[in-house]
Structure formats: structure tokens, C-alpha cells
mmCIF file of C-alpha atoms in Angstrom:
data_model
loop_
_atom_site.group_PDB
_atom_site.id
_atom_site.type_symbol
_atom_site.label_atom_id
_atom_site.label_comp_id
_atom_site.label_asym_id
_atom_site.label_seq_id
_atom_site.Cartn_x
_atom_site.Cartn_y
_atom_site.Cartn_z
ATOM 1 C CA MET A 25 -35.771 -11.612 -102.240
ATOM 2 C CA GLU A 26 -38.336 -14.086 -103.249
ATOM 3 C CA THR A 27 -39.036 -12.041 -106.605
ATOM 4 C CA VAL A 28 -35.651 -12.252 -107.259
ATOM 5 C CA PHE A 29 -35.642 -16.113 -106.731
ATOM 6 C CA LYS A 30 -38.845 -16.352 -108.807
ATOM 7 C CA LEU A 31 -37.308 -14.119 -111.877
ATOM 8 C CA ASN A 32 -34.358 -16.197 -111.746
ATOM 9 C CA ILE A 33 -36.261 -19.415 -111.941
ATOM 10 C CA LEU A 34 -38.460 -18.293 -114.873
ATOM 11 C CA ILE A 35 -35.185 -17.123 -116.751
ATOM 12 C CA GLY A 36 -33.541 -20.444 -116.056
ATOM 13 C CA ILE A 37 -36.955 -22.034 -117.539
ATOM 14 C CA ALA A 38 -36.850 -19.665 -120.313
ATOM 15 C CA LEU A 39 -33.129 -20.106 -121.399
ATOM 16 C CA PHE A 40 -33.481 -23.928 -121.142
ATOM 17 C CA LEU A 41 -36.770 -24.041 -123.450
ATOM 18 C CA PHE A 42 -34.800 -21.757 -125.695
ATOM 19 C CA PHE A 43 -31.558 -23.967 -126.033
ATOM 20 C CA ILE A 44 -33.680 -27.006 -126.467
ATOM 21 C CA PHE A 45 -35.225 -25.246 -129.267
ATOM 22 C CA GLY A 46 -31.965 -24.592 -130.590
ATOM 23 C CA ILE A 47 -30.971 -28.458 -130.057
ATOM 24 C CA ILE A 48 -33.985 -29.576 -132.067
ATOM 25 C CA THR A 49 -33.309 -27.025 -134.962
ATOM 26 C CA SER A 50 -29.884 -28.044 -135.313
ATOM 27 C CA ILE A 51 -30.647 -31.612 -135.767
ATOM 28 C CA ARG A 52 -33.240 -30.883 -138.577
ATOM 29 C CA GLU A 53 -30.639 -28.827 -140.171
ATOM 30 C CA ASN A 54 -27.879 -31.571 -139.473
ATOM 31 C CA GLU A 55 -25.449 -29.281 -137.552
ATOM 32 C CA LYS A 56 -23.856 -31.531 -135.343
ATOM 33 C CA ARG A 57 -21.274 -29.030 -133.950
ATOM 34 C CA ALA A 58 -24.614 -26.513 -133.214
ATOM 35 C CA VAL A 59 -25.834 -29.681 -131.620
ATOM 36 C CA PHE A 60 -23.023 -30.015 -129.278
ATOM 37 C CA ARG A 61 -22.676 -26.580 -128.133
ATOM 38 C CA PHE A 62 -26.614 -25.679 -127.433
ATOM 39 C CA SER A 63 -26.148 -29.097 -125.510
ATOM 40 C CA ILE A 64 -23.404 -27.610 -123.263
ATOM 41 C CA PHE A 65 -25.380 -24.145 -122.583
ATOM 42 C CA THR A 66 -28.472 -26.208 -121.895
ATOM 43 C CA ILE A 67 -26.628 -28.312 -119.184
ATOM 44 C CA PHE A 68 -24.738 -25.400 -117.702
ATOM 45 C CA LEU A 69 -26.451 -21.708 -118.059
ATOM 46 C CA PRO A 70 -29.964 -22.226 -117.143
ATOM 47 C CA LEU A 71 -29.037 -24.371 -114.049
ATOM 48 C CA SER A 72 -27.317 -21.575 -112.635
ATOM 49 C CA PHE A 73 -30.323 -19.577 -112.532
ATOM 50 C CA PHE A 74 -33.008 -21.879 -110.969
ATOM 51 C CA ILE A 75 -30.829 -24.066 -108.976
ATOM 52 C CA SER A 76 -28.876 -21.572 -107.290
ATOM 53 C CA PRO A 77 -31.722 -19.794 -105.287
ATOM 54 C CA LEU A 78 -32.822 -23.354 -104.107
ATOM 55 C CA LEU A 79 -29.350 -24.674 -102.892
ATOM 56 C CA PRO A 80 -28.444 -24.563 -98.907
ATOM 57 C CA ILE A 81 -25.205 -22.175 -99.841
ATOM 58 C CA PRO A 82 -24.152 -19.184 -98.197
ATOM 59 C CA PHE A 83 -24.532 -15.599 -100.013
ATOM 60 C CA LYS A 84 -27.314 -17.049 -102.386
ATOM 61 C CA ASP A 85 -29.358 -14.130 -102.088
ATOM 62 C CA GLU A 86 -26.447 -12.220 -103.646
ATOM 63 C CA ILE A 87 -25.622 -14.978 -106.262
ATOM 64 C CA SER A 88 -29.136 -14.357 -107.210
ATOM 65 C CA ILE A 89 -29.040 -10.694 -107.650
ATOM 66 C CA VAL A 90 -25.803 -10.829 -109.612
ATOM 67 C CA LEU A 91 -27.148 -13.463 -111.926
ATOM 68 C CA LEU A 92 -30.405 -11.111 -112.590
ATOM 69 C CA SER A 93 -28.152 -7.987 -113.036
ATOM 70 C CA ILE A 94 -25.765 -9.829 -115.466
ATOM 71 C CA PHE A 95 -28.782 -11.194 -117.335
ATOM 72 C CA SER A 96 -30.638 -7.795 -117.660
ATOM 73 C CA LEU A 97 -27.308 -5.914 -118.561
ATOM 74 C CA ILE A 98 -26.772 -8.410 -121.662
ATOM 75 C CA THR A 99 -30.531 -8.438 -122.792
ATOM 76 C CA PHE A 100 -30.243 -4.253 -122.445
ATOM 77 C CA ILE A 101 -27.006 -4.421 -124.594
ATOM 78 C CA LEU A 102 -28.769 -6.545 -127.328
ATOM 79 C CA PHE A 103 -31.693 -4.617 -127.579
ATOM 80 C CA LEU A 104 -29.597 -1.168 -128.102
ATOM 81 C CA PRO A 105 -30.334 0.098 -131.571
ATOM 82 C CA ILE A 106 -26.572 0.037 -132.287
ATOM 83 C CA GLN A 107 -25.959 -0.213 -135.969
ATOM 84 C CA GLY A 108 -23.855 -3.164 -137.038
ATOM 85 C CA ASN A 109 -21.400 -3.589 -139.634
ATOM 86 C CA LYS A 110 -22.038 -0.705 -142.302
ATOM 87 C CA ILE A 111 -22.312 -1.874 -145.871
ATOM 88 C CA VAL A 112 -19.511 -0.199 -147.740
ATOM 89 C CA LYS A 113 -20.252 0.491 -151.579
ATOM 90 C CA ASP A 114 -17.250 -0.752 -153.185
ATOM 91 C CA THR A 115 -17.275 0.282 -157.091
ATOM 92 C CA PRO A 116 -14.591 -1.640 -158.851
ATOM 93 C CA GLN A 117 -12.235 0.564 -160.715
ATOM 94 C CA ASN A 118 -11.065 -2.273 -163.115
ATOM 95 C CA ARG A 119 -12.798 -4.470 -165.473
ATOM 96 C CA ILE A 120 -11.533 -8.095 -166.636
ATOM 97 C CA ASP A 121 -10.621 -9.754 -169.822
ATOM 98 C CA GLU A 122 -12.565 -12.828 -169.869
ATOM 99 C CA ARG A 123 -9.471 -14.815 -171.550
ATOM 100 C CA ASP A 124 -8.090 -14.222 -168.437
ATOM 101 C CA THR A 125 -10.300 -16.261 -166.564
ATOM 102 C CA MET A 126 -9.805 -19.916 -165.760
ATOM 103 C CA PHE A 127 -12.675 -20.883 -167.718
ATOM 104 C CA SER A 128 -11.631 -19.418 -170.750
ATOM 105 C CA ARG A 129 -7.914 -20.851 -170.499
ATOM 106 C CA LYS A 130 -8.957 -24.231 -169.638
ATOM 107 C CA VAL A 131 -10.520 -24.525 -173.178
ATOM 108 C CA LEU A 132 -7.629 -23.292 -175.227
ATOM 109 C CA LYS A 133 -6.472 -26.116 -177.502
ATOM 110 C CA GLU A 134 -2.806 -26.642 -177.849
ATOM 111 C CA GLY A 135 -1.646 -25.955 -181.514
ATOM 112 C CA THR A 136 -4.550 -23.595 -182.500
ATOM 113 C CA GLU A 137 -4.290 -20.075 -183.261
ATOM 114 C CA ARG A 138 -5.891 -18.745 -180.303
ATOM 115 C CA PHE A 139 -3.700 -21.112 -178.016
ATOM 116 C CA GLU A 140 -0.585 -19.632 -179.581
ATOM 117 C CA GLU A 141 -1.595 -16.195 -179.482
ATOM 118 C CA TYR A 142 -3.172 -15.881 -175.666
ATOM 119 C CA TYR A 143 0.459 -17.513 -174.457
ATOM 120 C CA LYS A 144 2.472 -15.144 -176.646
ATOM 121 C CA ASN A 145 0.684 -12.373 -175.083
ATOM 122 C CA ASN A 146 0.831 -14.175 -171.487
ATOM 123 C CA PRO A 147 3.746 -16.172 -171.309
ATOM 124 C CA ASP A 148 3.472 -15.804 -167.383
ATOM 125 C CA LYS A 149 0.380 -17.940 -167.265
ATOM 126 C CA LYS A 150 1.503 -20.673 -169.374
ATOM 127 C CA ILE A 151 3.685 -22.565 -166.734
ATOM 128 C CA LEU A 152 0.917 -22.546 -164.356
ATOM 129 C CA ASP A 153 -1.539 -23.652 -167.130
ATOM 130 C CA ASP A 154 0.721 -26.476 -168.288
ATOM 131 C CA LYS A 155 0.405 -27.793 -164.657
ATOM 132 C CA PHE A 156 -3.311 -28.195 -164.505
ATOM 133 C CA ARG A 157 -3.445 -29.396 -168.260
ATOM 134 C CA LYS A 158 -1.645 -32.651 -167.204
ATOM 135 C CA LYS A 159 -4.065 -33.599 -164.726
ATOM 136 C CA PRO A 160 -6.945 -35.691 -165.568
ATOM 137 C CA GLY A 161 -9.754 -32.744 -165.571
ATOM 138 C CA LEU A 162 -13.251 -32.016 -164.169
ATOM 139 C CA LEU A 163 -15.488 -35.207 -164.251
ATOM 140 C CA LYS A 164 -12.690 -37.439 -166.134
ATOM 141 C CA PRO A 165 -11.427 -40.777 -164.513
ATOM 142 C CA GLY A 166 -8.462 -40.528 -162.680
ATOM 143 C CA SER A 167 -9.310 -37.155 -160.954
ATOM 144 C CA THR A 168 -9.567 -37.125 -157.267
ATOM 145 C CA HIS A 169 -13.117 -38.717 -155.905
ATOM 146 C CA TYR A 170 -13.963 -40.097 -159.246
ATOM 147 C CA ASN A 171 -17.253 -41.747 -159.267
ATOM 148 C CA SER A 172 -18.567 -43.002 -162.574
ATOM 149 C CA PHE A 173 -22.498 -42.390 -161.357
ATOM 150 C CA HIS A 174 -22.025 -39.120 -159.811
ATOM 151 C CA PHE A 175 -19.942 -37.367 -162.598
ATOM 152 C CA ALA A 176 -22.180 -39.235 -165.260
ATOM 153 C CA ALA A 177 -25.165 -37.194 -163.691
ATOM 154 C CA ALA A 178 -23.145 -33.981 -163.367
ATOM 155 C CA ASP A 179 -22.141 -33.968 -166.969
ATOM 156 C CA SER A 180 -25.866 -34.631 -168.072
ATOM 157 C CA SER A 181 -26.740 -31.624 -166.257
ATOM 158 C CA PHE A 182 -23.724 -29.624 -167.854
ATOM 159 C CA LYS A 183 -24.673 -31.111 -171.358
ATOM 160 C CA THR A 184 -28.191 -30.259 -171.026
ATOM 161 C CA ILE A 185 -27.241 -26.769 -170.358
ATOM 162 C CA ALA A 186 -24.974 -26.805 -173.418
ATOM 163 C CA GLN A 187 -28.012 -27.386 -175.365
ATOM 164 C CA LEU A 188 -30.049 -24.879 -174.262
ATOM 165 C CA HIS A 189 -27.182 -21.815 -174.594
ATOM 166 C CA ALA A 190 -28.606 -21.458 -178.349
ATOM 167 C CA MET A 191 -31.885 -20.278 -176.839
ATOM 168 C CA VAL A 192 -30.369 -17.149 -174.576
ATOM 169 C CA ASP A 193 -30.497 -14.821 -177.469
ATOM 170 C CA GLY A 194 -33.409 -14.410 -179.687
ATOM 171 C CA GLU A 195 -34.650 -11.861 -182.469
ATOM 172 C CA PRO A 196 -36.619 -8.993 -180.334
ATOM 173 C CA SER A 197 -40.107 -8.890 -181.005
ATOM 174 C CA LYS A 198 -41.411 -6.502 -183.813
ATOM 175 C CA ASN A 199 -44.203 -5.590 -181.679
ATOM 176 C CA PRO A 200 -43.014 -4.474 -178.404
ATOM 177 C CA VAL A 201 -45.602 -3.680 -175.363
ATOM 178 C CA LYS A 202 -45.464 -0.472 -173.515
ATOM 179 C CA VAL A 203 -45.107 -1.221 -169.965
ATOM 180 C CA LYS A 204 -45.025 0.612 -166.505
ATOM 181 C CA VAL A 205 -41.299 0.320 -164.673
ATOM 182 C CA ASP A 206 -42.815 -0.723 -161.299
ATOM 183 C CA GLU A 207 -45.156 -3.270 -162.775
ATOM 184 C CA ILE A 208 -42.820 -5.084 -164.883
ATOM 185 C CA THR A 209 -40.041 -5.175 -162.299
ATOM 186 C CA GLU A 210 -42.810 -6.632 -159.687
ATOM 187 C CA PHE A 211 -43.686 -9.294 -162.209
ATOM 188 C CA ILE A 212 -40.014 -10.093 -163.190
ATOM 189 C CA LYS A 213 -39.376 -10.645 -159.325
ATOM 190 C CA LYS A 214 -42.487 -12.695 -158.595
ATOM 191 C CA TRP A 215 -42.322 -14.741 -161.589
ATOM 192 C CA SER A 216 -38.372 -15.563 -160.962
ATOM 193 C CA LEU A 217 -39.183 -16.929 -157.471
ATOM 194 C CA LYS A 218 -42.283 -19.062 -158.778
ATOM 195 C CA LEU A 219 -40.035 -20.737 -161.394
ATOM 196 C CA GLY A 220 -37.499 -21.532 -158.409
ATOM 197 C CA ALA A 221 -35.436 -18.606 -157.819
ATOM 198 C CA LYS A 222 -34.993 -17.621 -154.014
ATOM 199 C CA ASN A 223 -34.012 -14.076 -154.580
ATOM 200 C CA CYS A 224 -34.438 -11.619 -157.231
ATOM 201 C CA GLY A 225 -33.267 -8.022 -157.963
ATOM 202 C CA VAL A 226 -33.111 -5.437 -160.912
ATOM 203 C CA THR A 227 -30.343 -2.937 -160.917
ATOM 204 C CA GLU A 228 -28.950 -0.563 -163.682
ATOM 205 C CA LEU A 229 -26.228 -2.115 -165.603
ATOM 206 C CA GLN A 230 -22.703 -0.669 -165.318
ATOM 207 C CA ASP A 231 -19.753 -1.121 -167.624
ATOM 208 C CA TYR A 232 -18.032 -2.573 -164.675
ATOM 209 C CA HIS A 233 -20.472 -5.656 -164.420
ATOM 210 C CA LEU A 234 -19.035 -6.992 -167.660
ATOM 211 C CA TYR A 235 -15.821 -8.059 -169.001
ATOM 212 C CA THR A 236 -13.986 -5.763 -171.384
ATOM 213 C CA THR A 237 -13.358 -8.727 -174.168
ATOM 214 C CA GLY A 238 -14.928 -11.576 -174.543
ATOM 215 C CA GLY A 239 -13.340 -15.285 -173.951
ATOM 216 C CA ARG A 240 -14.993 -18.091 -175.189
ATOM 217 C CA GLY A 241 -16.901 -19.195 -178.219
ATOM 218 C CA GLU A 242 -18.017 -17.027 -180.994
ATOM 219 C CA ARG A 243 -17.559 -13.881 -178.528
ATOM 220 C CA TYR A 244 -13.716 -14.561 -178.050
ATOM 221 C CA ALA A 245 -11.409 -11.686 -178.578
ATOM 222 C CA LYS A 246 -14.518 -9.324 -179.217
ATOM 223 C CA PRO A 247 -15.209 -6.226 -177.405
ATOM 224 C CA VAL A 248 -18.169 -6.659 -174.849
ATOM 225 C CA LEU A 249 -20.418 -3.511 -175.273
ATOM 226 C CA ASN A 250 -23.185 -2.477 -172.639
ATOM 227 C CA ASN A 251 -26.060 -2.566 -174.919
ATOM 228 C CA HIS A 252 -28.812 -3.102 -171.795
ATOM 229 C CA LYS A 253 -30.079 -0.586 -169.369
ATOM 230 C CA TYR A 254 -30.842 -3.088 -166.842
ATOM 231 C CA ALA A 255 -29.770 -6.430 -165.466
ATOM 232 C CA ILE A 256 -31.794 -8.885 -163.407
ATOM 233 C CA ALA A 257 -29.775 -10.411 -160.508
ATOM 234 C CA PHE A 258 -30.791 -13.828 -158.858
ATOM 235 C CA THR A 259 -30.049 -16.616 -156.345
ATOM 236 C CA THR A 260 -30.797 -20.285 -156.369
ATOM 237 C CA GLU A 261 -30.175 -22.245 -153.196
ATOM 238 C CA MET A 262 -27.901 -25.436 -153.044
ATOM 239 C CA ASP A 263 -28.807 -28.624 -150.651
ATOM 240 C CA LYS A 264 -26.872 -28.051 -147.634
ATOM 241 C CA THR A 265 -26.409 -31.979 -147.320
ATOM 242 C CA MET A 266 -24.970 -32.198 -150.831
ATOM 243 C CA ILE A 267 -22.650 -29.427 -149.997
ATOM 244 C CA GLN A 268 -21.501 -30.974 -146.916
ATOM 245 C CA SER A 269 -20.331 -33.821 -148.842
ATOM 246 C CA SER A 270 -17.677 -31.790 -150.524
ATOM 247 C CA PRO A 271 -15.326 -32.614 -152.280
ATOM 248 C CA THR A 272 -16.886 -35.719 -153.164
ATOM 249 C CA GLY A 273 -19.087 -36.002 -156.202
ATOM 250 C CA SER A 274 -22.258 -34.884 -154.562
ATOM 251 C CA ILE A 275 -20.882 -31.443 -154.769
ATOM 252 C CA VAL A 276 -20.462 -31.332 -158.561
ATOM 253 C CA MET A 277 -23.448 -32.914 -158.839
ATOM 254 C CA GLU A 278 -25.397 -30.134 -157.052
ATOM 255 C CA SER A 279 -23.446 -27.293 -158.633
ATOM 256 C CA ALA A 280 -24.158 -28.754 -161.801
ATOM 257 C CA GLN A 281 -27.985 -29.077 -161.088
ATOM 258 C CA GLN A 282 -28.045 -25.301 -159.795
ATOM 259 C CA TYR A 283 -26.563 -24.223 -162.908
ATOM 260 C CA LEU A 284 -29.158 -26.244 -164.898
ATOM 261 C CA ASP A 285 -31.989 -24.669 -162.754
ATOM 262 C CA SER A 286 -30.531 -20.997 -163.204
ATOM 263 C CA GLY A 287 -30.543 -21.644 -166.637
#
């Protein structure tokens, strides 16, 4: 039984070190709830392994064997090659008219031709939209959690994005360069990461990736055509501390910053 005792003590020490590592990591990530949970596990779970063999209690041999058996069984199950949740490929069957999105409806101006035409065709949406138009609006004085400093900072990012919008499209080069698909794909991915993206991928562009009809600016009411074979998809990472302060001004500052970084 001495071997069982030693194994239990070693497992208890390993679990203790593991949970201490979890506490330190959670503190660094400012995860207070995780710190609390790891602390509870640190106090109770490891102790049961390396104290029970040492206590002068009856059936301690049997207790040690049971603890070791439970730990071995759980470890065995965790390492079984069982496939987790399968990724289900869900191909969209319908496309969306951009004019129906909240962003497009928000910029409609009462009394304009677009305003009258849209709500003539969609009278059910006007009741809801009239309610949000009575509110101060995003970044406006009187809105919930308004902060002049925070909202001005966010607004400056949005205005910078608006200025950059004209640079999105340009004239194609008159001297196109022939490239190998795998080489240019690899270059685009790595260069995107270098510029600040966290992940980047390339996919074939399908019709269901696009709106049916434009809803803002010069593309309003125009059919959206698929004129490209491929699309680049990338992500940026939002600051966790700024997000945790939601719904105060920090969340819209961080959101605006990531829109700018993406641009």
C-alpha cells in the first residue's frame, strides 16, 4: 500500500501546482471569478489526495485506492479519442437586403425620397424605427453612459474611417502581375498578421456572402453583384479590460478603435 500512498501524494502535489498556475493565469487576465473557483479547488481537491493517507483514520487504505481509481478513470476518459462537437456546415439559403439592416435604416432622413419610399414598402418597420429616432443616438449627449471624453475619442476613430472610405476602391493596375495561387495566398495571410490581424483566411466568394441590394451611400438600391472570385477574412482582437467595462464609454472606444485598425 506504500506505493498507493506515494502516488496519491504525488497526484495531490501535481493538482496543487496545476491550480496555483490557474490562479496566477487568471489574476493576469483579471478573471476574478476564475481566481475564486481555482482557489476553492486548490484548497479542497489536492488536500484529499495527500492528507488522507497521512491521517490516523480507519479505512485510509481503501480511501487512497478509491481516490487513485477515480483520478485514473477521469484521466483515462479525458484522453480518449472521442470527437467533440462536430462543425456543422450551414449554408445560408437566403440573402439579405442591406436596406433592411439597422445601419441603413438609421441614416434615413425624414422627408427624403429614400425615407418615404422605404417605409411605404415596409410600413411595419416604421413604428419600431420611430421609437429609436426619439432617442439621443450613438455618441450623442443625453444617451446612456454619455461621457464627453470617451465618446469624442470614439467619434474621432469613426470620422477617420469615413475619410479612408474613398481609398477602398481604386483603378486596377494596367500591368497585372502573374502570381502562383499558393504563394500570393501565403503572402496575404502573413502580411495581414504583420499589419495587426490576429487571424486571416481566404475563401471562395459566394453569392450568399453578399447583400442582394445596397443600402447605403452611392450603392443604395443597386443590385449587389459578385464580381470577385475570392474573399479575405480576418479578425482583430479587442482589449479585454475595455470590453469588461461595457456598457460604459470604453466599449464604444474599443469598438471604434478595432474598426479603424481593420480599415
